[in-house]
CSV table of C-alpha atoms in Angstrom, one decimal:
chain,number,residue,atom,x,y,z
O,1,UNK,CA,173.9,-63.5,149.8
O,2,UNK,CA,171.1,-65.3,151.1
O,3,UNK,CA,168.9,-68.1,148.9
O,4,UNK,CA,165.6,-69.2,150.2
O,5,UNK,CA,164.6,-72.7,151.0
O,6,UNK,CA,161.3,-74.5,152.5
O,7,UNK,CA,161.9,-76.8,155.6
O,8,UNK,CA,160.2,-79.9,157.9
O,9,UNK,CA,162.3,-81.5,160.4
O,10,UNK,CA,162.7,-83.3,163.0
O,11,UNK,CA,162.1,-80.6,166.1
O,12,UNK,CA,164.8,-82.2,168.3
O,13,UNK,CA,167.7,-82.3,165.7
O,14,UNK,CA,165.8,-78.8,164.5
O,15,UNK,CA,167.0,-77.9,168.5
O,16,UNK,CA,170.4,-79.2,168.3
O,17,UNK,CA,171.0,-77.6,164.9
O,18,UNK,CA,169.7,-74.4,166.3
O,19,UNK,CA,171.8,-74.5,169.0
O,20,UNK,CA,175.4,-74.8,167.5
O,21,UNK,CA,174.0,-72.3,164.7
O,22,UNK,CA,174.1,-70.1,167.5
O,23,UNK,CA,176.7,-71.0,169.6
O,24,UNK,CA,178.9,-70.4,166.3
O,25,UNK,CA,177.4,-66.9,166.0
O,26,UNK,CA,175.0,-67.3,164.0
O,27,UNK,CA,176.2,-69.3,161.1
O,28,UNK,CA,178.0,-72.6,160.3
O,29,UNK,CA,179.5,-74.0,157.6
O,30,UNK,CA,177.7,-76.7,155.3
O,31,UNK,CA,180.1,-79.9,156.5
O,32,UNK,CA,179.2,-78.9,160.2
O,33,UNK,CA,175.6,-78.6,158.6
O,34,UNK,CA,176.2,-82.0,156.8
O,35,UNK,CA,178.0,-83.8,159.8
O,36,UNK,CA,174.9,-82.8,162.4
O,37,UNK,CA,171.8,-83.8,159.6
O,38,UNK,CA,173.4,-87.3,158.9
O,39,UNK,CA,175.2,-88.2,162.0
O,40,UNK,CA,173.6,-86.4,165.3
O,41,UNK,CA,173.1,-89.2,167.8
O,42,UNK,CA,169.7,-90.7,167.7
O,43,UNK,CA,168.6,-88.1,165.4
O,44,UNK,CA,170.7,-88.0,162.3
O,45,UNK,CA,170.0,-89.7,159.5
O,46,UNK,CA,172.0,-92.7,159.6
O,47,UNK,CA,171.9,-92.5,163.3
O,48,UNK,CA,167.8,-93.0,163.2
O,49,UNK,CA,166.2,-95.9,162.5
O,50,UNK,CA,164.6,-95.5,159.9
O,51,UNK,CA,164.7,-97.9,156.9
O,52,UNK,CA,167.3,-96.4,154.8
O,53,UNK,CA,168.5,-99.2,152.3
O,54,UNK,CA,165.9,-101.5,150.1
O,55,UNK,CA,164.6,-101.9,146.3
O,56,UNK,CA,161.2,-100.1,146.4
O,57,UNK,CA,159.9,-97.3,148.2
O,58,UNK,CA,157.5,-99.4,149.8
O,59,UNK,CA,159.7,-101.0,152.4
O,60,UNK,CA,160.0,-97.5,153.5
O,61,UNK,CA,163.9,-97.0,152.1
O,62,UNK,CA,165.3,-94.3,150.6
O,63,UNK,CA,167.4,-96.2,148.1
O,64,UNK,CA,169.1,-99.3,147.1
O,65,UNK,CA,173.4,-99.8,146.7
O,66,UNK,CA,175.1,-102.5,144.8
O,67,UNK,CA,174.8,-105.3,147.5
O,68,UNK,CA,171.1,-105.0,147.7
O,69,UNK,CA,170.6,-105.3,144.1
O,70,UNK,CA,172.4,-108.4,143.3
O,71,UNK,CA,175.0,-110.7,145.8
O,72,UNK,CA,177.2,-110.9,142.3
O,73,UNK,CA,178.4,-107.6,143.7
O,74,UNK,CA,180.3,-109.1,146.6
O,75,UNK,CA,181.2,-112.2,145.2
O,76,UNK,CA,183.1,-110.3,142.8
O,77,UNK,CA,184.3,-108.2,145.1
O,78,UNK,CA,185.6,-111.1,147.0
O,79,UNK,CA,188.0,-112.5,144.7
O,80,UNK,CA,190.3,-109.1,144.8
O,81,UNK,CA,189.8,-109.1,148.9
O,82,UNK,CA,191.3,-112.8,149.0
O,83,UNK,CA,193.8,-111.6,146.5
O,84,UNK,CA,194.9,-109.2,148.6
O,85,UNK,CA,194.5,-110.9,151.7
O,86,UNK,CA,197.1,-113.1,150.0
O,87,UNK,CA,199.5,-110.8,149.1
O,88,UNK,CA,199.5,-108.9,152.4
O,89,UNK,CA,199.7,-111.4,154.4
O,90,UNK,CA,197.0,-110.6,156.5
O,91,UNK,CA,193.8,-112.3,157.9
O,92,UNK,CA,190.9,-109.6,158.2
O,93,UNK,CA,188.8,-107.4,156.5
O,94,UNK,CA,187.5,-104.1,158.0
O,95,UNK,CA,184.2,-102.8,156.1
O,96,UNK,CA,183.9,-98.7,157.0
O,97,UNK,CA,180.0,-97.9,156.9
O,98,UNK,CA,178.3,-101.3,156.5
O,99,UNK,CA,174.9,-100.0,155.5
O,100,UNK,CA,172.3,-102.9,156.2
O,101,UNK,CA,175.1,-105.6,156.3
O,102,UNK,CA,174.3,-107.2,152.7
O,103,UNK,CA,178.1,-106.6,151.6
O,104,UNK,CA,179.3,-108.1,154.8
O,105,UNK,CA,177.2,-110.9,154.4
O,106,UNK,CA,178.1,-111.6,150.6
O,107,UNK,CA,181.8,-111.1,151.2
O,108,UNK,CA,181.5,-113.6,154.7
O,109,UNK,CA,180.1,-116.5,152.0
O,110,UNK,CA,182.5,-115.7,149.1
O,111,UNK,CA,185.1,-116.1,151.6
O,112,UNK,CA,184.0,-119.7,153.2
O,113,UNK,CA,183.2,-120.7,149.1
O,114,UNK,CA,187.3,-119.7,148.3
O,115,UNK,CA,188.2,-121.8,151.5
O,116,UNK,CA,189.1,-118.9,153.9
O,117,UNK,CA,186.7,-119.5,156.7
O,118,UNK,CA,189.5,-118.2,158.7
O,119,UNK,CA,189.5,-114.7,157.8
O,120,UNK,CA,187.7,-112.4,160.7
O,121,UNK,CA,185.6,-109.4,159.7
O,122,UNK,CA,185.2,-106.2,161.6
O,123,UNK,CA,182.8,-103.7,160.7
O,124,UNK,CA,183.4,-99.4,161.7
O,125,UNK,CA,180.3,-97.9,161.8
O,126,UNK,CA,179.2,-94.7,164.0
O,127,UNK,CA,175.1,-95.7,163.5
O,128,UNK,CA,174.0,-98.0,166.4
O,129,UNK,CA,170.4,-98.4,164.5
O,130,UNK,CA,172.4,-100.0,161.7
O,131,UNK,CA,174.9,-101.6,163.9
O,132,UNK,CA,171.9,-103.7,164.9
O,133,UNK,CA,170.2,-104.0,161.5
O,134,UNK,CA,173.9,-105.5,160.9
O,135,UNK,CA,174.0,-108.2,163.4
O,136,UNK,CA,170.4,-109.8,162.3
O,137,UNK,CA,171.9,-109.9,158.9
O,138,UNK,CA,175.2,-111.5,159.8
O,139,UNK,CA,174.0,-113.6,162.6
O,140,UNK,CA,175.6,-116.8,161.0
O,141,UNK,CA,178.8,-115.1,161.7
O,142,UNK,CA,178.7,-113.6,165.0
O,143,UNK,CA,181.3,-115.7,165.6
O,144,UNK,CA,183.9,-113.8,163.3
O,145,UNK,CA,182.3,-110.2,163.0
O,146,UNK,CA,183.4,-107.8,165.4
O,147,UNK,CA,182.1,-103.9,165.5
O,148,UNK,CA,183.7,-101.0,166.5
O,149,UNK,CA,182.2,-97.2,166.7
O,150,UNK,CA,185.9,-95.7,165.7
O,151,UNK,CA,189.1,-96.2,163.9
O,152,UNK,CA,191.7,-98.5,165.9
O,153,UNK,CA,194.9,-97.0,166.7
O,154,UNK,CA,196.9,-99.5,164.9
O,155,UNK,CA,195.2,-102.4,162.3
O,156,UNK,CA,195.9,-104.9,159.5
O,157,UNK,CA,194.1,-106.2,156.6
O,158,UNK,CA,191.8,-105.5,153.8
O,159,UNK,CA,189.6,-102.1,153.7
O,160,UNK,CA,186.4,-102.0,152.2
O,161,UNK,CA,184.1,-98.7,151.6
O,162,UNK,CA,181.0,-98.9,149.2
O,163,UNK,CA,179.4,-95.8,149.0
O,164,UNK,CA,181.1,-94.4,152.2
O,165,UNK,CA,183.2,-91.3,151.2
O,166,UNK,CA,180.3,-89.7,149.7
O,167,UNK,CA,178.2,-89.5,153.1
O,168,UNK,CA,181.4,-87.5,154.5
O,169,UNK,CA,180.7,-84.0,155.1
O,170,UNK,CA,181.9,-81.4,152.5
O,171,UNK,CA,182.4,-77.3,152.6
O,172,UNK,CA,180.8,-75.6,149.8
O,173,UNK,CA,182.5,-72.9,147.7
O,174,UNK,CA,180.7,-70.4,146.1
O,175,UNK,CA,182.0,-68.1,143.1
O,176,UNK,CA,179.4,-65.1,143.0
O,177,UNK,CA,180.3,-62.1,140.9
O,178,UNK,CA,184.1,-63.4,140.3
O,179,UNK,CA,184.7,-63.6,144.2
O,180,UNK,CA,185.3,-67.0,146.2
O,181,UNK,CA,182.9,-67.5,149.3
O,182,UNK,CA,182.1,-70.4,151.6
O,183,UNK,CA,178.4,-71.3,151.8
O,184,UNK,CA,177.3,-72.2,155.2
O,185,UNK,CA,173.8,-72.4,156.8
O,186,UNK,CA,171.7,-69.6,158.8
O,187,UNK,CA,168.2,-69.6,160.3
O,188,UNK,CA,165.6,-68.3,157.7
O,189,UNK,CA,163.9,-65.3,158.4
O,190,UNK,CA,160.6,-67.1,160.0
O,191,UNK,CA,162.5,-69.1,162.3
O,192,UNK,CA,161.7,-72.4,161.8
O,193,UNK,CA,163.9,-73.3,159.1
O,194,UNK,CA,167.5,-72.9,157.4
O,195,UNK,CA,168.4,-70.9,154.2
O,196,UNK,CA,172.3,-70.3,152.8
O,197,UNK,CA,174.5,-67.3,153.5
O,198,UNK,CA,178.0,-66.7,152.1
O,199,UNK,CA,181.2,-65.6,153.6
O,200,UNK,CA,184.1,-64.6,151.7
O,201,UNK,CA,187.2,-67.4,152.5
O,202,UNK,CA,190.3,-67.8,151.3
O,203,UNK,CA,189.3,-71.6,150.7
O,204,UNK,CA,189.5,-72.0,146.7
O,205,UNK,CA,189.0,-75.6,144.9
O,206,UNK,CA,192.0,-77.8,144.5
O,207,UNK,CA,191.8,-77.4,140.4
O,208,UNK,CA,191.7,-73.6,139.2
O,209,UNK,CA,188.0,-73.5,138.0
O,210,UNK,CA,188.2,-71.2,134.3
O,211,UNK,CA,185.5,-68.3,133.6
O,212,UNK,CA,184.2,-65.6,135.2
O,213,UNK,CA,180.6,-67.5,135.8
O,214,UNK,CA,179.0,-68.6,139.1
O,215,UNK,CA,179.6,-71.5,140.2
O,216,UNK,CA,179.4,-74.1,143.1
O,217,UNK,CA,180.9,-76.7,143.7
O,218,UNK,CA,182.7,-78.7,147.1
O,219,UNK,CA,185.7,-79.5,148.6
O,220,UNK,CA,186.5,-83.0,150.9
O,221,UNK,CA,188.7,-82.0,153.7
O,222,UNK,CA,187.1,-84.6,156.0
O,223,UNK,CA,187.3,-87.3,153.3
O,224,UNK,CA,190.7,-86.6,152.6
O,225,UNK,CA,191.9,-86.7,156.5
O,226,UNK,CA,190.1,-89.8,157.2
O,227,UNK,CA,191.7,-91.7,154.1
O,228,UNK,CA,195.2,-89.9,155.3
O,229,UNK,CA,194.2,-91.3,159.2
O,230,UNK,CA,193.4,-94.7,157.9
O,231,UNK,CA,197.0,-94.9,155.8
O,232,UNK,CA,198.6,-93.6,159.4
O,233,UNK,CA,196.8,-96.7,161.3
O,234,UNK,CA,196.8,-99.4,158.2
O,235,UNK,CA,200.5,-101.5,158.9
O,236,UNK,CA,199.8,-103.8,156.8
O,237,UNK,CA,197.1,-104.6,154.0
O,238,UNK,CA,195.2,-103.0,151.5
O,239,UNK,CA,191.9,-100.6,150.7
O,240,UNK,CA,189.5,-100.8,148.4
O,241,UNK,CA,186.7,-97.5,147.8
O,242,UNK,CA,183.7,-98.1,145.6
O,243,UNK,CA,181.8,-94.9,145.3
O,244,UNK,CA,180.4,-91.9,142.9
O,245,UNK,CA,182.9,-89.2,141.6
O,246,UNK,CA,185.3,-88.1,139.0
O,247,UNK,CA,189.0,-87.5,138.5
O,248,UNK,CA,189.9,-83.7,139.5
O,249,UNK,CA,189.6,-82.3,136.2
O,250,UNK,CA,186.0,-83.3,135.6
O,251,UNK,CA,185.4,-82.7,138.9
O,252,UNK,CA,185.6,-79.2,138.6
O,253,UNK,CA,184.9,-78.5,135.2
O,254,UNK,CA,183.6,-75.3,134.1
O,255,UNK,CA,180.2,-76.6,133.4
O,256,UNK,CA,180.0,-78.3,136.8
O,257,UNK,CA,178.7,-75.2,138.1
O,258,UNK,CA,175.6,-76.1,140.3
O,259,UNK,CA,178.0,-78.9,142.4
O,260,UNK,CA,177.2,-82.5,143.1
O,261,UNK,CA,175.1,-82.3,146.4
O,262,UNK,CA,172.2,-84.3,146.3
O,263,UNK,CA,169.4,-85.8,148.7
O,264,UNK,CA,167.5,-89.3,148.4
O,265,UNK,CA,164.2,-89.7,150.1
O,266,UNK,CA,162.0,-92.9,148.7
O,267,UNK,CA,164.0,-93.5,146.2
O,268,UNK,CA,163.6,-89.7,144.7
O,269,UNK,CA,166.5,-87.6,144.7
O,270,UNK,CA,166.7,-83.4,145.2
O,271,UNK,CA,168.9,-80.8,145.3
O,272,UNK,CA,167.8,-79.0,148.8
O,273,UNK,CA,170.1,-80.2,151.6
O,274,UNK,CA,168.6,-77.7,153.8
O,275,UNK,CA,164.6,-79.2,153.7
O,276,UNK,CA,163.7,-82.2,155.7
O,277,UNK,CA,166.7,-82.7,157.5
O,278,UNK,CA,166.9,-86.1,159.3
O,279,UNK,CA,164.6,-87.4,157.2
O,280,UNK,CA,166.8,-88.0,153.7
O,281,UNK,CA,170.4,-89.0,152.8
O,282,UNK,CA,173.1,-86.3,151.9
O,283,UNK,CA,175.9,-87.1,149.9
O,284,UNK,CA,178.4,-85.2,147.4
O,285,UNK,CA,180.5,-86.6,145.0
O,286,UNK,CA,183.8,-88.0,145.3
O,287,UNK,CA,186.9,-86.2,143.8
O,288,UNK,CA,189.3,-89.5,143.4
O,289,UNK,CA,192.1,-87.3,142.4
O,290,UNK,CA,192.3,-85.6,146.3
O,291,UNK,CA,191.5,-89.5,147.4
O,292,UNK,CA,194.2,-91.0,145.8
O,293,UNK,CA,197.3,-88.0,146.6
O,294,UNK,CA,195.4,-87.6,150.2
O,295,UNK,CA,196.1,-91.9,150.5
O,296,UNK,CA,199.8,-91.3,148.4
O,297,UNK,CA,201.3,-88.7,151.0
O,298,UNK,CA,199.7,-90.9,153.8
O,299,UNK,CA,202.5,-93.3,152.3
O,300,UNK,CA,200.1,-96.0,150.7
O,301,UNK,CA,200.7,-96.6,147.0
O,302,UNK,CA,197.7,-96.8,144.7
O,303,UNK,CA,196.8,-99.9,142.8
O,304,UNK,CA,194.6,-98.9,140.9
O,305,UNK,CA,191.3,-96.2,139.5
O,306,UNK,CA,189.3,-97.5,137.3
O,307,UNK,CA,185.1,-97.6,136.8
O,308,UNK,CA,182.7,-100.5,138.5
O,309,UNK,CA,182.1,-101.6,135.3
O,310,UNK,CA,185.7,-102.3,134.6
O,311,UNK,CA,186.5,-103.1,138.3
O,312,UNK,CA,183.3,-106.0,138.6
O,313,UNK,CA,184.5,-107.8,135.2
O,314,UNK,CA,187.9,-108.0,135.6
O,315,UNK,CA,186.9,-109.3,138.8
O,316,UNK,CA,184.8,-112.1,137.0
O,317,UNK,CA,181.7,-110.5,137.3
O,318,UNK,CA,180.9,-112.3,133.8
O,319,UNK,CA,181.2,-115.7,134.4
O,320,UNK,CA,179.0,-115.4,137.4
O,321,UNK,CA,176.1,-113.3,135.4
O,322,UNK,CA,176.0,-116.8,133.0
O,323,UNK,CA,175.6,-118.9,135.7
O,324,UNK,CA,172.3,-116.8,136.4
O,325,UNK,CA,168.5,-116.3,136.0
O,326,UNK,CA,167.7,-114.4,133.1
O,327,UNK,CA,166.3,-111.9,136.4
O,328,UNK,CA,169.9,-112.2,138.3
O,329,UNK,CA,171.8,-111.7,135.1
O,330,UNK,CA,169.2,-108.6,134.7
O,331,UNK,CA,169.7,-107.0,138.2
O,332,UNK,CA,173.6,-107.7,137.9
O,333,UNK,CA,173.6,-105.5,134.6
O,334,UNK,CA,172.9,-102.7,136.2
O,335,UNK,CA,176.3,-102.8,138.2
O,336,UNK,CA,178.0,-102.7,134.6
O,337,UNK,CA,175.6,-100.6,132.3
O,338,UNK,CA,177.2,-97.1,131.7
O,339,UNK,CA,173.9,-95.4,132.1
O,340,UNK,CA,173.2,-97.0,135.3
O,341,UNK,CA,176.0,-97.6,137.7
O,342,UNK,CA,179.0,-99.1,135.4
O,343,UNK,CA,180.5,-95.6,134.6
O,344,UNK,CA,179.2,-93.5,137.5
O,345,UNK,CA,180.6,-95.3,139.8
O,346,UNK,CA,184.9,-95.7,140.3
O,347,UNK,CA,187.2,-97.7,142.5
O,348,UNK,CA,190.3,-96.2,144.2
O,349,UNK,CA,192.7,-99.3,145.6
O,350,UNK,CA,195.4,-98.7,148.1
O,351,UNK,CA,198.2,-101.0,149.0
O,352,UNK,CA,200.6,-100.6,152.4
O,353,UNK,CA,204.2,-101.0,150.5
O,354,UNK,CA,205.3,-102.7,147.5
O,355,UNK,CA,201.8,-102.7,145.6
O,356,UNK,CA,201.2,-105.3,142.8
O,357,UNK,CA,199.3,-106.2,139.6
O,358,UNK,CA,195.9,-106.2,141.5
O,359,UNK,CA,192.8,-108.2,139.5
O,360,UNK,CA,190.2,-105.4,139.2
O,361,UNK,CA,192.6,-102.7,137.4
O,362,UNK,CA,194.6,-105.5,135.1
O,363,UNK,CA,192.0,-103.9,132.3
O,364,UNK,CA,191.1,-100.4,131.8
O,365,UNK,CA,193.0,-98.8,134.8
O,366,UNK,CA,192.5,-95.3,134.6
O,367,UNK,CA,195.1,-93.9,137.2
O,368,UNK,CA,196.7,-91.2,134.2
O,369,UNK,CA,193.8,-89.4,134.7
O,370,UNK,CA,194.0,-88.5,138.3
């Protein structure tokens, strides 16, 4: 089965991709796909330097996470990080995927304002253009931010991830005609471009999918291992994920049957992976369910699931919005609004050993549903 798709690209990533298309024979699957669009060196997405994160379309960005709308977002954040700080014992936090640095930034001046000035900060980010981006923001700090381009072999402290698991590559599954097949990526018939083709796996979804319909949908083998990696590597602390995604049940509910990939470009999204590559985002979905058992088995306990909505207020998101502009309070409603991020968006804590009451899931903690 093949399915048609337009294309403009970048022609030296267009090269590269070309190339391990046909070193593999011909055709890859979608996370090697994924992995080479977003993260190519010099010529992936987030390894390019263009603009990426902003408000508007007119600064050239592609669109706008939770720190850029408001700072409320990580000074919320903050008071769980010091929270768990305290109860791990532990003096740092790592942030996975930094972005443009506003989170780092936010969190570094929560911190001084809860009198832990002491507590270092090092940021894990594979994109040099952003790593730079990073250290104009947190210039202040240079002092106590340190960046490294891959997990440490042994760390301690408090993990933070906003909006990083869903930029991890995914394989697509494809039921056609009541058979299971993995949907990977070919060149189209002209040659200058990439269309899908199918292969019939043995891969199925982690949640039996009911019906006989067609349906799509992904699996997060990479996200899995690299929350599994960090558990192995973590001695001491906590993590916290902030992202998009469901519990495994919705996740692959019957009438979830075109997936949850999706592109942003100037703050437009689409549904074609395979068309400007380099020049767009990429992201799927996070199924918390395969999160939280893939972080369990790794031996961390979980603290928590629960939305941002829930998460942010318990956090005393609240007291901050009154202590706002009529505009701040505005921009920091839309971390809370169910049709805007409150509900969309989940957070998944982790603690290494005995785990504890944590702040953000003392309400509304929705860890049953997993």
């Amino acid at each position: 089965m093949t399915i048609k798709t337009t294309n403009s690209l970048p022609i030296a990533l267009d090269t590269l991709i070309a190339r391990a298309v046909e070193r593999a024979g011909g055709w890859i699957g979608f996370d090697r796909f994924m992995a080479l669009a977003l993260y190519a060196p010099g010529l992936g997405y987030y390894a390019n330097s263009s603009a990426k994160f902003g408000h508007m379309p007119s600064s050239g960005s592609d669109f706008v996470t939770a720190p850029e709308l408001t700072p409320m977002f990580g000074q919320a954040l903050a008071a769980q990080v010091v929270e768990a700080l305290e109860k791990t014992g532990t003096d740092t936090v790592w942030e996975f995927g930094a972005g443009s640095g506003a989170l780092a930034v936010q969190l570094l001046h929560a911190l001084d304002d809860m009198g832990r000035s002491d507590v270092r900060y090092r940021i894990v980010d594979l994109s040099g253009t952003l790593r730079e981006r990073q250290q104009q923001a947190l210039v202040r700090y240079a002092d106590r931010v340190d960046w490294l381009g891959e997990l440490p072999e042994s760390m301690q402290g408090v993990v933070v991830g906003n909006e990083v698991l869903d930029a991890m590559p995914v394989q697509l599954l494809a039921r056609v005609g009541g058979q299971w097949h993995e949907r990977g990526v070919v060149r189209n018939a002209s040659g200058n471009g990439w269309t899908w083709a199918d292969r019939a796996t043995e891969l199925r979804p982690p949640f039996e999918v009911s019906g006989e319909h067609d349906y799509l949908t992904e699996i997060h083998p990479q996200a899995e291992a690299f929350v599994a990696t960090l558990a192995d590597r973590l001695t001491e602390g906590a993590a916290f994920f902030i992202d998009y995604g469901f519990p495994e049940g919705e996740y692959y509910h019957p009438q979830r049957h075109m997936g949850t990939v999706m592109c942003h470009r100037a703050h437009q999204a689409d549904g074609d992976p395979l068309s400007d590559v380099g020049y767009k985002d990429i992201t799927a979905h996070v199924n918390f369910t395969g999160i939280a058992l893939a972080g369990q088995e790794a031996g961390l306990e979980v603290l928590g699931y629960t939305s941002q909505a829930r998460f942010l207020l318990n956090c005393g998101l609240l007291s901050r919005m009154e202590q706002g502009t009529t505009a701040e309070r505005g921009m920091a409603a839309r971390l809370i609004h169910e049709h805007e991020m409150g509900e969309l968006f989940k957070v998944v804590g982790f603690a290494v050993g005995e785990p504890w009451d944590a702040m953000g899931f003392v309400e509304g903690d929705r860890s049953h549903t997993l």
